[in-house]
PDB file of C-alpha atoms in Angstrom:
ATOM      1  CA  ALA A   1      79.343  76.135  87.337  1.00 56.00           C
ATOM      2  CA  LEU A   2      78.662  79.742  88.326  1.00 58.00           C
ATOM      3  CA  ASP A   3      77.462  78.545  91.732  1.00 64.00           C
ATOM      4  CA  LEU A   4      80.605  76.530  92.541  1.00 63.00           C
ATOM      5  CA  PRO A   5      82.903  77.953  95.265  1.00 61.00           C
ATOM      6  CA  GLY A   6      85.677  78.837  92.808  1.00 63.00           C
ATOM      7  CA  ALA A   7      83.425  80.906  90.560  1.00 61.00           C
ATOM      8  CA  GLY A   8      83.784  83.946  92.822  1.00 66.00           C
ATOM      9  CA  GLN A   9      87.564  83.839  92.483  1.00 65.00           C
ATOM     10  CA  MET A  10      87.458  84.779  88.808  1.00 63.00           C
ATOM     11  CA  ARG A  11      87.566  88.429  89.883  1.00 68.00           C
ATOM     12  CA  HIS A  12      91.294  88.072  90.387  1.00 65.00           C
ATOM     13  CA  LEU A  13      91.864  86.716  86.907  1.00 67.00           C
ATOM     14  CA  ARG A  14      89.690  89.438  85.411  1.00 68.00           C
ATOM     15  CA  HIS A  15      91.713  92.136  87.217  1.00 69.00           C
ATOM     16  CA  LEU A  16      94.905  90.598  85.869  1.00 69.00           C
ATOM     17  CA  ILE A  17      93.618  90.430  82.307  1.00 66.00           C
ATOM     18  CA  GLU A  18      92.292  93.980  82.352  1.00 69.00           C
ATOM     19  CA  SER A  19      95.575  95.354  83.681  1.00 70.00           C
ATOM     20  CA  ARG A  20      97.143  95.029  80.200  1.00 65.00           C
ATOM     21  CA  PRO A  21      96.183  96.721  76.923  1.00 61.00           C
ATOM     22  CA  PHE A  22      93.448  94.766  75.168  1.00 55.00           C
ATOM     23  CA  LEU A  23      94.747  94.917  71.592  1.00 50.00           C
ATOM     24  CA  SER A  24      98.310  93.818  72.367  1.00 55.00           C
ATOM     25  CA  ARG A  25      97.648  90.939  74.798  1.00 53.00           C
ATOM     26  CA  VAL A  26      98.737  87.457  73.825  1.00 55.00           C
ATOM     27  CA  PRO A  27      97.192  84.611  75.849  1.00 52.00           C
ATOM     28  CA  ASP A  28      99.716  82.488  77.753  1.00 57.00           C
ATOM     29  CA  GLN A  29      98.256  79.095  78.592  1.00 52.00           C
ATOM     30  CA  ASP A  30     101.519  77.812  80.080  1.00 56.00           C
ATOM     31  CA  LEU A  31     102.094  80.308  82.934  1.00 55.00           C
ATOM     32  CA  ALA A  32      99.534  78.929  85.411  1.00 52.00           C
ATOM     33  CA  PRO A  33     100.571  75.432  86.506  1.00 51.00           C
ATOM     34  CA  ALA A  34      98.201  72.514  87.034  1.00 52.00           C
ATOM     35  CA  GLY A  35      96.728  72.232  90.515  1.00 51.00           C
ATOM     36  CA  THR A  36      96.108  75.958  91.069  1.00 47.00           C
ATOM     37  CA  GLY A  37      92.318  75.622  91.052  1.00 49.00           C
ATOM     38  CA  SER A  38      89.768  77.246  93.295  1.00 49.00           C
ATOM     39  CA  THR A  39      89.823  77.272  97.076  1.00 52.00           C
ATOM     40  CA  PRO A  40      87.150  78.361  99.559  1.00 61.00           C
ATOM     41  CA  GLY A  41      87.324  81.955 100.810  1.00 73.00           C
ATOM     42  CA  LEU A  42      89.319  84.839  99.400  1.00 78.00           C
ATOM     43  CA  THR A  43      92.292  84.162  97.154  1.00 81.00           C
ATOM     44  CA  HIS A  44      95.179  86.626  96.848  1.00 85.00           C
ATOM     45  CA  ILE A  45      96.496  86.621  93.275  1.00 83.00           C
ATOM     46  CA  VAL A  46      99.408  88.726  92.023  1.00 88.00           C
ATOM     47  CA  TYR A  47     100.717  88.822  88.469  1.00 87.00           C
ATOM     48  CA  THR A  48     103.918  90.780  88.054  1.00 90.00           C
ATOM     49  CA  ARG A  49     106.106  91.441  85.015  1.00 88.00           C
ATOM     50  CA  VAL A  50     109.302  93.409  84.534  1.00 85.00           C
ATOM     51  CA  ALA A  51     110.100  95.376  81.371  1.00 80.00           C
ATOM     52  CA  ASP A  52     112.411  92.645  80.022  1.00 82.00           C
ATOM     53  CA  GLY A  53     109.499  90.186  80.074  1.00 84.00           C
ATOM     54  CA  ALA A  54     110.169  88.107  83.213  1.00 88.00           C
ATOM     55  CA  ALA A  55     106.707  87.337  84.620  1.00 90.00           C
ATOM     56  CA  ALA A  56     105.615  85.611  87.819  1.00 92.00           C
ATOM     57  CA  LEU A  57     102.297  84.466  89.233  1.00 91.00           C
ATOM     58  CA  TYR A  58     101.729  84.329  93.002  1.00 92.00           C
ATOM     59  CA  ILE A  59      98.739  82.686  94.679  1.00 91.00           C
ATOM     60  CA  ASP A  60      98.249  83.338  98.388  1.00 91.00           C
ATOM     61  CA  GLY A  61     101.821  84.619  98.668  1.00 91.00           C
ATOM     62  CA  LEU A  62     103.496  81.632  96.999  1.00 92.00           C
ATOM     63  CA  ARG A  63     105.156  81.893  93.620  1.00 93.00           C
ATOM     64  CA  VAL A  64     103.467  79.188  91.574  1.00 92.00           C
ATOM     65  CA  ALA A  65     104.816  80.029  88.117  1.00 90.00           C
ATOM     66  CA  GLY A  66     107.271  82.223  86.321  1.00 90.00           C
ATOM     67  CA  ARG A  67     108.772  82.566  82.882  1.00 89.00           C
ATOM     68  CA  PRO A  68     109.672  85.134  80.214  1.00 88.00           C
ATOM     69  CA  ILE A  69     106.745  86.717  78.359  1.00 83.00           C
ATOM     70  CA  GLU A  70     107.263  88.235  74.917  1.00 82.00           C
ATOM     71  CA  GLY A  71     106.200  91.783  74.100  1.00 75.00           C
ATOM     72  CA  SER A  72     106.831  95.224  75.520  1.00 72.00           C
ATOM     73  CA  PHE A  73     105.016  98.270  76.805  1.00 70.00           C
ATOM     74  CA  ALA A  74     105.995 100.262  73.695  1.00 74.00           C
ATOM     75  CA  ASN A  75     102.451 100.229  72.307  1.00 74.00           C
ATOM     76  CA  TRP A  76     100.808 101.526  75.488  1.00 73.00           C
ATOM     77  CA  ASP A  77      98.200 104.125  74.604  1.00 81.00           C
ATOM     78  CA  ALA A  78      97.887 106.920  77.185  1.00 82.00           C
ATOM     79  CA  SER A  79      94.197 107.300  76.331  1.00 87.00           C
ATOM     80  CA  PHE A  80      93.266 103.856  77.747  1.00 86.00           C
ATOM     81  CA  ARG A  81      90.824 103.958  80.649  1.00 91.00           C
ATOM     82  CA  LEU A  82      90.947 101.600  83.624  1.00 91.00           C
ATOM     83  CA  GLY A  83      87.997  99.222  83.712  1.00 91.00           C
ATOM     84  CA  LEU A  84      86.763  96.435  85.983  1.00 90.00           C
ATOM     85  CA  ALA A  85      83.869  93.945  85.752  1.00 89.00           C
ATOM     86  CA  ASN A  86      83.688  94.138  81.936  1.00 87.00           C
ATOM     87  CA  GLU A  87      85.790  94.989  78.912  1.00 82.00           C
ATOM     88  CA  LEU A  88      85.610  98.654  77.978  1.00 82.00           C
ATOM     89  CA  THR A  89      83.880  97.426  74.819  1.00 83.00           C
ATOM     90  CA  GLY A  90      81.129  95.904  77.002  1.00 83.00           C
ATOM     91  CA  ASP A  91      81.378  92.428  75.499  1.00 83.00           C
ATOM     92  CA  ARG A  92      82.949  90.378  78.321  1.00 84.00           C
ATOM     93  CA  PRO A  93      80.971  90.835  81.542  1.00 87.00           C
ATOM     94  CA  TRP A  94      82.105  89.273  84.793  1.00 82.00           C
ATOM     95  CA  LEU A  95      80.112  88.546  87.968  1.00 84.00           C
ATOM     96  CA  GLY A  96      81.662  88.123  91.415  1.00 85.00           C
ATOM     97  CA  GLU A  97      83.215  90.025  94.325  1.00 87.00           C
ATOM     98  CA  TYR A  98      85.978  92.604  94.558  1.00 89.00           C
ATOM     99  CA  ARG A  99      87.800  93.173  97.867  1.00 89.00           C
ATOM    100  CA  LEU A 100      90.998  94.849  96.657  1.00 88.00           C
ATOM    101  CA  ALA A 101      92.467  95.837  93.299  1.00 89.00           C
ATOM    102  CA  ALA A 102      95.823  97.573  92.855  1.00 90.00           C
ATOM    103  CA  VAL A 103      98.086  98.632  89.980  1.00 90.00           C
ATOM    104  CA  TYR A 104     101.820  99.264  90.440  1.00 90.00           C
ATOM    105  CA  ASP A 105     104.418 100.939  88.243  1.00 88.00           C
ATOM    106  CA  HIS A 106     107.028  98.284  89.049  1.00 89.00           C
ATOM    107  CA  ALA A 107     107.219  94.504  89.318  1.00 90.00           C
ATOM    108  CA  LEU A 108     106.609  93.265  92.848  1.00 91.00           C
ATOM    109  CA  ALA A 109     109.291  91.102  94.454  1.00 91.00           C
ATOM    110  CA  GLY A 110     108.346  88.042  96.517  1.00 92.00           C
ATOM    111  CA  ASP A 111     108.737  89.858  99.838  1.00 92.00           C
ATOM    112  CA  GLU A 112     106.446  92.668  98.618  1.00 91.00           C
ATOM    113  CA  VAL A 113     103.816  90.119  97.575  1.00 92.00           C
ATOM    114  CA  ALA A 114     104.015  88.482 101.024  1.00 92.00           C
ATOM    115  CA  ALA A 115     103.706  91.859 102.776  1.00 90.00           C
ATOM    116  CA  ARG A 116     100.602  92.757 100.787  1.00 87.00           C
ATOM    117  CA  LEU A 117      99.034  89.371 101.511  1.00 89.00           C
ATOM    118  CA  GLY A 118      99.732  89.851 105.222  1.00 89.00           C
ATOM    119  CA  ALA A 119      98.133  93.310 105.199  1.00 85.00           C
ATOM    120  CA  GLY A 120      94.752  91.809 104.246  1.00 78.00           C
ATOM    121  CA  PRO A 121      92.075  92.795 101.736  1.00 72.00           C
ATOM    122  CA  GLY A 122      91.055  96.030 103.510  1.00 68.00           C
ATOM    123  CA  ALA A 123      94.526  97.585 103.640  1.00 74.00           C
ATOM    124  CA  ALA A 124      95.514 100.258 101.143  1.00 70.00           C
ATOM    125  CA  PRO A 125      98.530  98.845  99.285  1.00 79.00           C
ATOM    126  CA  GLU A 126     101.798 100.714  99.764  1.00 80.00           C
ATOM    127  CA  SER A 127     103.333 102.319  96.656  1.00 86.00           C
ATOM    128  CA  ALA A 128     100.382 101.426  94.408  1.00 91.00           C
ATOM    129  CA  VAL A 129      99.726 103.818  91.540  1.00 93.00           C
ATOM    130  CA  CYS A 130      95.995 103.017  91.819  1.00 93.00           C
ATOM    131  CA  ALA A 131      94.324 101.152  94.674  1.00 92.00           C
ATOM    132  CA  TYR A 132      90.711 100.269  95.390  1.00 92.00           C
ATOM    133  CA  THR A 133      89.582  98.721  98.697  1.00 90.00           C
ATOM    134  CA  PHE A 134      85.824  98.785  97.912  1.00 93.00           C
ATOM    135  CA  THR A 135      84.929 100.065 101.385  1.00 92.00           C
ATOM    136  CA  GLU A 136      82.606 102.903 100.307  1.00 94.00           C
ATOM    137  CA  GLY A 137      79.527 100.879 101.287  1.00 94.00           C
ATOM    138  CA  GLU A 138      77.136 102.742  98.987  1.00 95.00           C
ATOM    139  CA  GLY A 139      76.846 104.827  95.848  1.00 96.00           C
ATOM    140  CA  SER A 140      78.317 104.477  92.375  1.00 96.00           C
ATOM    141  CA  ARG A 141      81.831 105.754  93.011  1.00 97.00           C
ATOM    142  CA  VAL A 142      84.836 103.570  93.862  1.00 97.00           C
ATOM    143  CA  ARG A 143      87.594 105.735  95.290  1.00 96.00           C
ATOM    144  CA  ASP A 144      91.269 105.420  94.420  1.00 95.00           C
ATOM    145  CA  VAL A 145      92.902 105.221  97.884  1.00 92.00           C
ATOM    146  CA  SER A 146      96.500 105.033  96.627  1.00 92.00           C
ATOM    147  CA  ARG A 147      97.450 108.598  97.665  1.00 90.00           C
ATOM    148  CA  THR A 148      99.603 108.736  94.528  1.00 90.00           C
ATOM    149  CA  GLY A 149      99.053 111.729  92.272  1.00 91.00           C
ATOM    150  CA  GLU A 150      95.554 112.756  91.264  1.00 93.00           C
ATOM    151  CA  PRO A 151      93.051 110.036  92.279  1.00 95.00           C
ATOM    152  CA  LEU A 152      91.731 107.833  89.465  1.00 96.00           C
ATOM    153  CA  ASP A 153      88.275 107.091  90.850  1.00 97.00           C
ATOM    154  CA  LEU A 154      85.995 104.602  89.120  1.00 97.00           C
ATOM    155  CA  THR A 155      82.287 104.958  88.405  1.00 97.00           C
ATOM    156  CA  VAL A 156      79.812 102.082  88.482  1.00 97.00           C
ATOM    157  CA  GLY A 157      77.852 102.292  85.224  1.00 95.00           C
ATOM    158  CA  ASP A 158      74.632 100.870  86.704  1.00 95.00           C
ATOM    159  CA  GLY A 159      74.149 100.872  90.479  1.00 95.00           C
ATOM    160  CA  SER A 160      71.473  98.169  90.264  1.00 96.00           C
ATOM    161  CA  ALA A 161      74.143  95.737  88.948  1.00 96.00           C
ATOM    162  CA  VAL A 162      76.233  95.814  92.141  1.00 97.00           C
ATOM    163  CA  ARG A 163      75.789  95.245  95.856  1.00 97.00           C
ATOM    164  CA  TRP A 164      78.052  96.740  98.505  1.00 97.00           C
ATOM    165  CA  LEU A 165      79.044  94.030 100.989  1.00 95.00           C
ATOM    166  CA  PRO A 166      78.887  94.506 104.761  1.00 92.00           C
ATOM    167  CA  GLY A 167      82.416  94.937 106.103  1.00 87.00           C
ATOM    168  CA  GLY A 168      83.819  95.923 102.704  1.00 89.00           C
ATOM    169  CA  GLY A 169      83.706  94.620  99.191  1.00 92.00           C
ATOM    170  CA  LEU A 170      81.648  95.039  96.062  1.00 95.00           C
ATOM    171  CA  GLU A 171      79.639  92.231  94.502  1.00 94.00           C
ATOM    172  CA  VAL A 172      78.894  92.496  90.793  1.00 94.00           C
ATOM    173  CA  THR A 173      75.509  90.806  90.295  1.00 94.00           C
ATOM    174  CA  ALA A 174      74.763  91.731  86.657  1.00 94.00           C
ATOM    175  CA  PRO A 175      76.823  92.864  83.644  1.00 95.00           C
ATOM    176  CA  VAL A 176      78.214  96.346  84.309  1.00 95.00           C
ATOM    177  CA  LEU A 177      81.309  98.411  83.586  1.00 95.00           C
ATOM    178  CA  ILE A 178      83.168  99.988  86.494  1.00 96.00           C
ATOM    179  CA  ALA A 179      85.625 102.395  84.888  1.00 95.00           C
ATOM    180  CA  SER A 180      87.569 105.622  85.095  1.00 94.00           C
ATOM    181  CA  SER A 181      85.954 108.516  83.256  1.00 92.00           C
ATOM    182  CA  GLY A 182      89.268 109.571  81.754  1.00 91.00           C
ATOM    183  CA  PRO A 183      92.606 108.049  80.766  1.00 91.00           C
ATOM    184  CA  ALA A 184      94.454 105.847  83.250  1.00 88.00           C
ATOM    185  CA  ASP A 185      97.606 107.866  82.650  1.00 84.00           C
ATOM    186  CA  LYS A 186      98.856 108.047  86.221  1.00 82.00           C
TER     187      LYS A 186
END
């Protein structure tokens, strides 16, 4: 199953899952509708949620699901670090490719989702609090290109577990944590 075309698209789901605090997440099996399986090539996935709980899921610019989600941001811990490719605890590794990852401080509207899709995977997202385009091409540092506040760069824990892709992108080939060294408080 790891060699099927859709296996590489799990990076988007992982980014979504890791964008919320680990201890307060509640799985929602009903948000993603049937028929939203894998497709060849890159897939643009956006999960957005407003403070009152209204959540929406967009795939390739189209809203495919939306509904209220219980919970709040009241238990957010300012000491949490930002991590990709594994849980900060190191117990849920993920393999695949990253082309773009972004975090916003507001829920994206449909026209904003469409604009970001149209900009392509190499474009730095407008108004993102943190943004990573994975265009460094070498090394163990992934730069925050958001131009918002102090950059929250990420460090690849083991350089032998990743491969920089020609033309941009980072392939995770073995379990590794790619994380900020300090709190993701921006």
